[in-house]
Amino acid sequence: MTTAEQAVVTGRTIVAVSERLVLTRPQEGDAEAMFAIHGDPETNRYNPDGPQRDIAQAREQLAGFVADWPRDGVGYCMVSTREEPEVVIGVAGLFLHSLDGEPVFNLYYRFRPSAWGKGYAAEACRAAMAEALPRFPGIPVTALIREDNLPSRRLAGRLGLVEDPDGRVDHEDRLIHRMA
């Protein structure tokens, strides 16, 4: 299926297409998918705030994700497989924000447990970076990861991010990883 065909089938704005995945802009109808991912205790094992408690929290988070795109021209994406573009399996992408007064991208990835172990997070992050970084030269990519979240830290390393050599952390005590 071509990108244009996928857009017609899903009714979504496609941000990037990789070998196996389709990344689309979030939209208001994604609240159930957001809650399925962000409300799952397993996907939030390392989230100090824990899983979302109800669909209202998912809608609030989703509203922020939707608003990022027209404001910044970049943001987090809903991720689906090319075989099932209508089924959201994860969220991944880059969010433009400030870290210690410097504009940076925050690299984010969270997937349903059924999608774990297949390399989807790395593939989605690479696709998101390939789409965004040429449009925003000079903006560094960072990832804010809790020290005990070893799976996420390993993925960040595979994507080319390294832990801050000075051991700096953000205001939530997460390790700062930066594109090497």
PDB file of C-alpha atoms in Angstrom:
ATOM      1  CA  MET A   1       0.000   0.000   0.000  1.00  0.00           C
ATOM      2  CA  THR A   2       1.369   3.408  -0.941  1.00  0.00           C
ATOM      3  CA  THR A   3       1.528   6.337   1.454  1.00  0.00           C
ATOM      4  CA  ALA A   4      -1.289   8.081  -0.408  1.00  0.00           C
ATOM      5  CA  GLU A   5      -3.435   4.947  -0.234  1.00  0.00           C
ATOM      6  CA  GLN A   6      -2.753   4.633   3.490  1.00  0.00           C
ATOM      7  CA  ALA A   7      -3.798   8.243   4.070  1.00  0.00           C
ATOM      8  CA  VAL A   8      -7.090   7.589   2.295  1.00  0.00           C
ATOM      9  CA  VAL A   9      -7.688   4.351   4.200  1.00  0.00           C
ATOM     10  CA  THR A  10      -6.915   5.773   7.631  1.00  0.00           C
ATOM     11  CA  GLY A  11      -8.098   9.374   7.138  1.00  0.00           C
ATOM     12  CA  ARG A  12      -4.951  10.475   8.981  1.00  0.00           C
ATOM     13  CA  THR A  13      -2.093  12.859   8.244  1.00  0.00           C
ATOM     14  CA  ILE A  14       0.967  10.731   7.624  1.00  0.00           C
ATOM     15  CA  VAL A  15       4.226  12.050   9.054  1.00  0.00           C
ATOM     16  CA  ALA A  16       6.556   9.203   8.067  1.00  0.00           C
ATOM     17  CA  VAL A  17       6.490   5.687   6.699  1.00  0.00           C
ATOM     18  CA  SER A  18       9.182   3.129   7.460  1.00  0.00           C
ATOM     19  CA  GLU A  19       9.658  -0.429   6.318  1.00  0.00           C
ATOM     20  CA  ARG A  20       6.965  -1.763   8.663  1.00  0.00           C
ATOM     21  CA  LEU A  21       5.355   1.276  10.295  1.00  0.00           C
ATOM     22  CA  VAL A  22       3.227   4.328   9.627  1.00  0.00           C
ATOM     23  CA  LEU A  23       3.590   7.404  11.851  1.00  0.00           C
ATOM     24  CA  THR A  24       0.649   9.815  11.815  1.00  0.00           C
ATOM     25  CA  ARG A  25      -0.292  13.032  13.532  1.00  0.00           C
ATOM     26  CA  PRO A  26      -2.434  12.460  16.600  1.00  0.00           C
ATOM     27  CA  GLN A  27      -6.076  13.447  16.266  1.00  0.00           C
ATOM     28  CA  GLU A  28      -9.006  13.877  18.621  1.00  0.00           C
ATOM     29  CA  GLY A  29     -10.345  10.379  17.951  1.00  0.00           C
ATOM     30  CA  ASP A  30      -7.177   8.782  19.379  1.00  0.00           C
ATOM     31  CA  ALA A  31      -8.202   9.041  23.040  1.00  0.00           C
ATOM     32  CA  GLU A  32      -9.070   5.344  23.399  1.00  0.00           C
ATOM     33  CA  ALA A  33      -5.742   4.309  21.847  1.00  0.00           C
ATOM     34  CA  MET A  34      -3.881   6.770  24.086  1.00  0.00           C
ATOM     35  CA  PHE A  35      -5.589   5.370  27.152  1.00  0.00           C
ATOM     36  CA  ALA A  36      -4.900   1.773  26.091  1.00  0.00           C
ATOM     37  CA  ILE A  37      -1.184   2.614  25.990  1.00  0.00           C
ATOM     38  CA  HIS A  38      -0.796   5.195  28.754  1.00  0.00           C
ATOM     39  CA  GLY A  39      -3.324   3.576  31.105  1.00  0.00           C
ATOM     40  CA  ASP A  40      -1.595   0.192  31.025  1.00  0.00           C
ATOM     41  CA  PRO A  41       0.387  -0.452  34.234  1.00  0.00           C
ATOM     42  CA  GLU A  42       3.009  -2.467  32.332  1.00  0.00           C
ATOM     43  CA  THR A  43       3.799   0.367  29.892  1.00  0.00           C
ATOM     44  CA  ASN A  44       4.111   2.733  32.839  1.00  0.00           C
ATOM     45  CA  ARG A  45       6.355   0.604  35.031  1.00  0.00           C
ATOM     46  CA  TYR A  46       9.006   3.366  35.035  1.00  0.00           C
ATOM     47  CA  ASN A  47       6.643   6.338  34.987  1.00  0.00           C
ATOM     48  CA  PRO A  48       6.735   8.024  38.421  1.00  0.00           C
ATOM     49  CA  ASP A  49       3.184   9.296  37.839  1.00  0.00           C
ATOM     50  CA  GLY A  50       1.982   5.773  37.078  1.00  0.00           C
ATOM     51  CA  PRO A  51      -0.583   4.867  34.463  1.00  0.00           C
ATOM     52  CA  GLN A  52      -3.409   7.190  33.492  1.00  0.00           C
ATOM     53  CA  ARG A  53      -6.428   6.575  35.703  1.00  0.00           C
ATOM     54  CA  ASP A  54      -9.185   7.363  33.225  1.00  0.00           C
ATOM     55  CA  ILE A  55      -9.992   8.387  29.672  1.00  0.00           C
ATOM     56  CA  ALA A  56     -10.155  12.062  30.737  1.00  0.00           C
ATOM     57  CA  GLN A  57      -6.398  12.018  31.415  1.00  0.00           C
ATOM     58  CA  ALA A  58      -5.818  10.461  28.005  1.00  0.00           C
ATOM     59  CA  ARG A  59      -7.918  13.171  26.345  1.00  0.00           C
ATOM     60  CA  GLU A  60      -5.951  15.880  28.159  1.00  0.00           C
ATOM     61  CA  GLN A  61      -2.600  14.422  27.112  1.00  0.00           C
ATOM     62  CA  LEU A  62      -3.857  13.895  23.571  1.00  0.00           C
ATOM     63  CA  ALA A  63      -5.011  17.526  23.337  1.00  0.00           C
ATOM     64  CA  GLY A  64      -1.441  18.600  24.076  1.00  0.00           C
ATOM     65  CA  PHE A  65      -0.036  16.204  21.477  1.00  0.00           C
ATOM     66  CA  VAL A  66      -2.518  17.504  18.868  1.00  0.00           C
ATOM     67  CA  ALA A  67      -1.708  21.160  19.679  1.00  0.00           C
ATOM     68  CA  ASP A  68       2.046  20.652  19.300  1.00  0.00           C
ATOM     69  CA  TRP A  69       1.831  20.076  15.540  1.00  0.00           C
ATOM     70  CA  PRO A  70       0.302  23.387  14.364  1.00  0.00           C
ATOM     71  CA  ARG A  71       2.334  25.353  16.924  1.00  0.00           C
ATOM     72  CA  ASP A  72       5.755  23.729  16.351  1.00  0.00           C
ATOM     73  CA  GLY A  73       5.461  21.817  13.074  1.00  0.00           C
ATOM     74  CA  VAL A  74       6.625  18.677  14.890  1.00  0.00           C
ATOM     75  CA  GLY A  75       5.423  16.447  17.700  1.00  0.00           C
ATOM     76  CA  TYR A  76       4.667  12.966  18.900  1.00  0.00           C
ATOM     77  CA  CYS A  77       3.068  10.535  16.462  1.00  0.00           C
ATOM     78  CA  MET A  78       0.630   7.691  16.663  1.00  0.00           C
ATOM     79  CA  VAL A  79       2.323   4.536  15.365  1.00  0.00           C
ATOM     80  CA  SER A  80       0.649   1.711  13.429  1.00  0.00           C
ATOM     81  CA  THR A  81       1.901  -1.138  11.317  1.00  0.00           C
ATOM     82  CA  ARG A  82       1.646  -0.825   7.547  1.00  0.00           C
ATOM     83  CA  GLU A  83      -0.439  -4.006   7.550  1.00  0.00           C
ATOM     84  CA  GLU A  84      -2.973  -2.548  10.012  1.00  0.00           C
ATOM     85  CA  PRO A  85      -2.749   1.256   9.684  1.00  0.00           C
ATOM     86  CA  GLU A  86      -6.021   1.725  11.561  1.00  0.00           C
ATOM     87  CA  VAL A  87      -4.676   0.077  14.768  1.00  0.00           C
ATOM     88  CA  VAL A  88      -2.452   2.275  16.969  1.00  0.00           C
ATOM     89  CA  ILE A  89       0.281   0.201  18.613  1.00  0.00           C
ATOM     90  CA  GLY A  90       2.329   3.017  20.087  1.00  0.00           C
ATOM     91  CA  VAL A  91       3.326   6.648  20.354  1.00  0.00           C
ATOM     92  CA  ALA A  92       6.747   7.927  19.300  1.00  0.00           C
ATOM     93  CA  GLY A  93       8.371  11.077  18.061  1.00  0.00           C
ATOM     94  CA  LEU A  94       9.998  14.357  18.957  1.00  0.00           C
ATOM     95  CA  PHE A  95       8.646  17.181  21.096  1.00  0.00           C
ATOM     96  CA  LEU A  96      10.251  20.621  20.906  1.00  0.00           C
ATOM     97  CA  HIS A  97      10.868  22.101  24.364  1.00  0.00           C
ATOM     98  CA  SER A  98      13.503  23.789  26.501  1.00  0.00           C
ATOM     99  CA  LEU A  99      16.027  22.021  28.715  1.00  0.00           C
ATOM    100  CA  ASP A 100      18.176  24.248  30.898  1.00  0.00           C
ATOM    101  CA  GLY A 101      17.230  27.180  28.649  1.00  0.00           C
ATOM    102  CA  GLU A 102      18.309  25.404  25.443  1.00  0.00           C
ATOM    103  CA  PRO A 103      15.797  24.428  22.738  1.00  0.00           C
ATOM    104  CA  VAL A 104      15.923  20.638  22.364  1.00  0.00           C
ATOM    105  CA  PHE A 105      13.847  17.763  21.094  1.00  0.00           C
ATOM    106  CA  ASN A 106      12.602  15.223  23.595  1.00  0.00           C
ATOM    107  CA  LEU A 107      12.566  11.764  22.046  1.00  0.00           C
ATOM    108  CA  TYR A 108       9.586   9.755  23.297  1.00  0.00           C
ATOM    109  CA  TYR A 109       8.437   6.197  22.756  1.00  0.00           C
ATOM    110  CA  ARG A 110       5.762   4.103  24.421  1.00  0.00           C
ATOM    111  CA  PHE A 111       4.174   1.004  22.915  1.00  0.00           C
ATOM    112  CA  ARG A 112       1.528  -1.563  23.808  1.00  0.00           C
ATOM    113  CA  PRO A 113       3.138  -4.643  25.381  1.00  0.00           C
ATOM    114  CA  SER A 114       1.903  -6.700  22.404  1.00  0.00           C
ATOM    115  CA  ALA A 115       4.284  -4.630  20.217  1.00  0.00           C
ATOM    116  CA  TRP A 116       7.350  -5.099  22.437  1.00  0.00           C
ATOM    117  CA  GLY A 117      10.378  -7.073  21.275  1.00  0.00           C
ATOM    118  CA  LYS A 118       9.804  -6.459  17.564  1.00  0.00           C
ATOM    119  CA  GLY A 119      12.039  -3.429  17.076  1.00  0.00           C
ATOM    120  CA  TYR A 120       9.082  -1.125  16.451  1.00  0.00           C
ATOM    121  CA  ALA A 121      10.178   1.563  18.930  1.00  0.00           C
ATOM    122  CA  ALA A 122      13.622   1.919  17.347  1.00  0.00           C
ATOM    123  CA  GLU A 123      12.142   1.906  13.843  1.00  0.00           C
ATOM    124  CA  ALA A 124       9.520   4.518  14.750  1.00  0.00           C
ATOM    125  CA  CYS A 125      12.076   6.771  16.448  1.00  0.00           C
ATOM    126  CA  ARG A 126      14.452   6.575  13.491  1.00  0.00           C
ATOM    127  CA  ALA A 127      11.607   7.462  11.112  1.00  0.00           C
ATOM    128  CA  ALA A 128      10.520  10.396  13.280  1.00  0.00           C
ATOM    129  CA  MET A 129      14.081  11.712  13.534  1.00  0.00           C
ATOM    130  CA  ALA A 130      14.680  11.291   9.788  1.00  0.00           C
ATOM    131  CA  GLU A 131      11.577  13.354   9.099  1.00  0.00           C
ATOM    132  CA  ALA A 132      12.127  16.114  11.673  1.00  0.00           C
ATOM    133  CA  LEU A 133      15.861  16.709  12.040  1.00  0.00           C
ATOM    134  CA  PRO A 134      16.527  18.016   8.504  1.00  0.00           C
ATOM    135  CA  ARG A 135      13.780  20.601   9.046  1.00  0.00           C
ATOM    136  CA  PHE A 136      15.252  21.717  12.396  1.00  0.00           C
ATOM    137  CA  PRO A 137      19.039  21.779  11.960  1.00  0.00           C
ATOM    138  CA  GLY A 138      21.011  22.366  15.099  1.00  0.00           C
ATOM    139  CA  ILE A 139      18.285  21.307  17.530  1.00  0.00           C
ATOM    140  CA  PRO A 140      19.751  18.462  19.620  1.00  0.00           C
ATOM    141  CA  VAL A 141      17.831  15.298  20.441  1.00  0.00           C
ATOM    142  CA  THR A 142      17.543  14.363  24.100  1.00  0.00           C
ATOM    143  CA  ALA A 143      15.771  11.644  26.049  1.00  0.00           C
ATOM    144  CA  LEU A 144      14.868  11.956  29.713  1.00  0.00           C
ATOM    145  CA  ILE A 145      14.972   8.485  31.259  1.00  0.00           C
ATOM    146  CA  ARG A 146      14.748   7.216  34.806  1.00  0.00           C
ATOM    147  CA  GLU A 147      17.950   5.520  35.932  1.00  0.00           C
ATOM    148  CA  ASP A 148      16.196   2.198  36.581  1.00  0.00           C
ATOM    149  CA  ASN A 149      14.538   2.106  33.144  1.00  0.00           C
ATOM    150  CA  LEU A 150      17.203  -0.058  31.547  1.00  0.00           C
ATOM    151  CA  PRO A 151      15.140  -1.079  28.480  1.00  0.00           C
ATOM    152  CA  SER A 152      14.601   2.565  27.533  1.00  0.00           C
ATOM    153  CA  ARG A 153      18.230   3.455  28.204  1.00  0.00           C
ATOM    154  CA  ARG A 154      19.384   0.585  25.955  1.00  0.00           C
ATOM    155  CA  LEU A 155      17.064   1.748  23.183  1.00  0.00           C
ATOM    156  CA  ALA A 156      18.341   5.321  23.516  1.00  0.00           C
ATOM    157  CA  GLY A 157      21.875   3.960  23.142  1.00  0.00           C
ATOM    158  CA  ARG A 158      20.941   2.029  19.999  1.00  0.00           C
ATOM    159  CA  LEU A 159      19.519   5.266  18.604  1.00  0.00           C
ATOM    160  CA  GLY A 160      22.803   7.100  19.212  1.00  0.00           C
ATOM    161  CA  LEU A 161      22.024   8.888  22.467  1.00  0.00           C
ATOM    162  CA  VAL A 162      24.478   8.793  25.351  1.00  0.00           C
ATOM    163  CA  GLU A 163      24.039   9.616  29.012  1.00  0.00           C
ATOM    164  CA  ASP A 164      25.211  13.064  30.023  1.00  0.00           C
ATOM    165  CA  PRO A 165      28.900  12.628  30.979  1.00  0.00           C
ATOM    166  CA  ASP A 166      28.397  14.861  34.033  1.00  0.00           C
ATOM    167  CA  GLY A 167      25.451  12.763  35.234  1.00  0.00           C
ATOM    168  CA  ARG A 168      23.023  15.676  34.906  1.00  0.00           C
ATOM    169  CA  VAL A 169      19.354  15.022  35.560  1.00  0.00           C
ATOM    170  CA  ASP A 170      16.215  17.023  34.836  1.00  0.00           C
ATOM    171  CA  HIS A 171      13.792  18.482  37.404  1.00  0.00           C
ATOM    172  CA  GLU A 172      12.141  15.046  37.774  1.00  0.00           C
ATOM    173  CA  ASP A 173      15.481  13.351  38.495  1.00  0.00           C
ATOM    174  CA  ARG A 174      15.583  11.615  35.087  1.00  0.00           C
ATOM    175  CA  LEU A 175      18.942  11.048  33.423  1.00  0.00           C
ATOM    176  CA  ILE A 176      19.554  13.281  30.443  1.00  0.00           C
ATOM    177  CA  HIS A 177      20.614  11.385  27.331  1.00  0.00           C
ATOM    178  CA  ARG A 178      21.760  13.357  24.278  1.00  0.00           C
ATOM    179  CA  MET A 179      22.476  12.506  20.680  1.00  0.00           C
ATOM    180  CA  ALA A 180      26.203  11.824  20.446  1.00  0.00           C
TER     181      ALA A 180
END
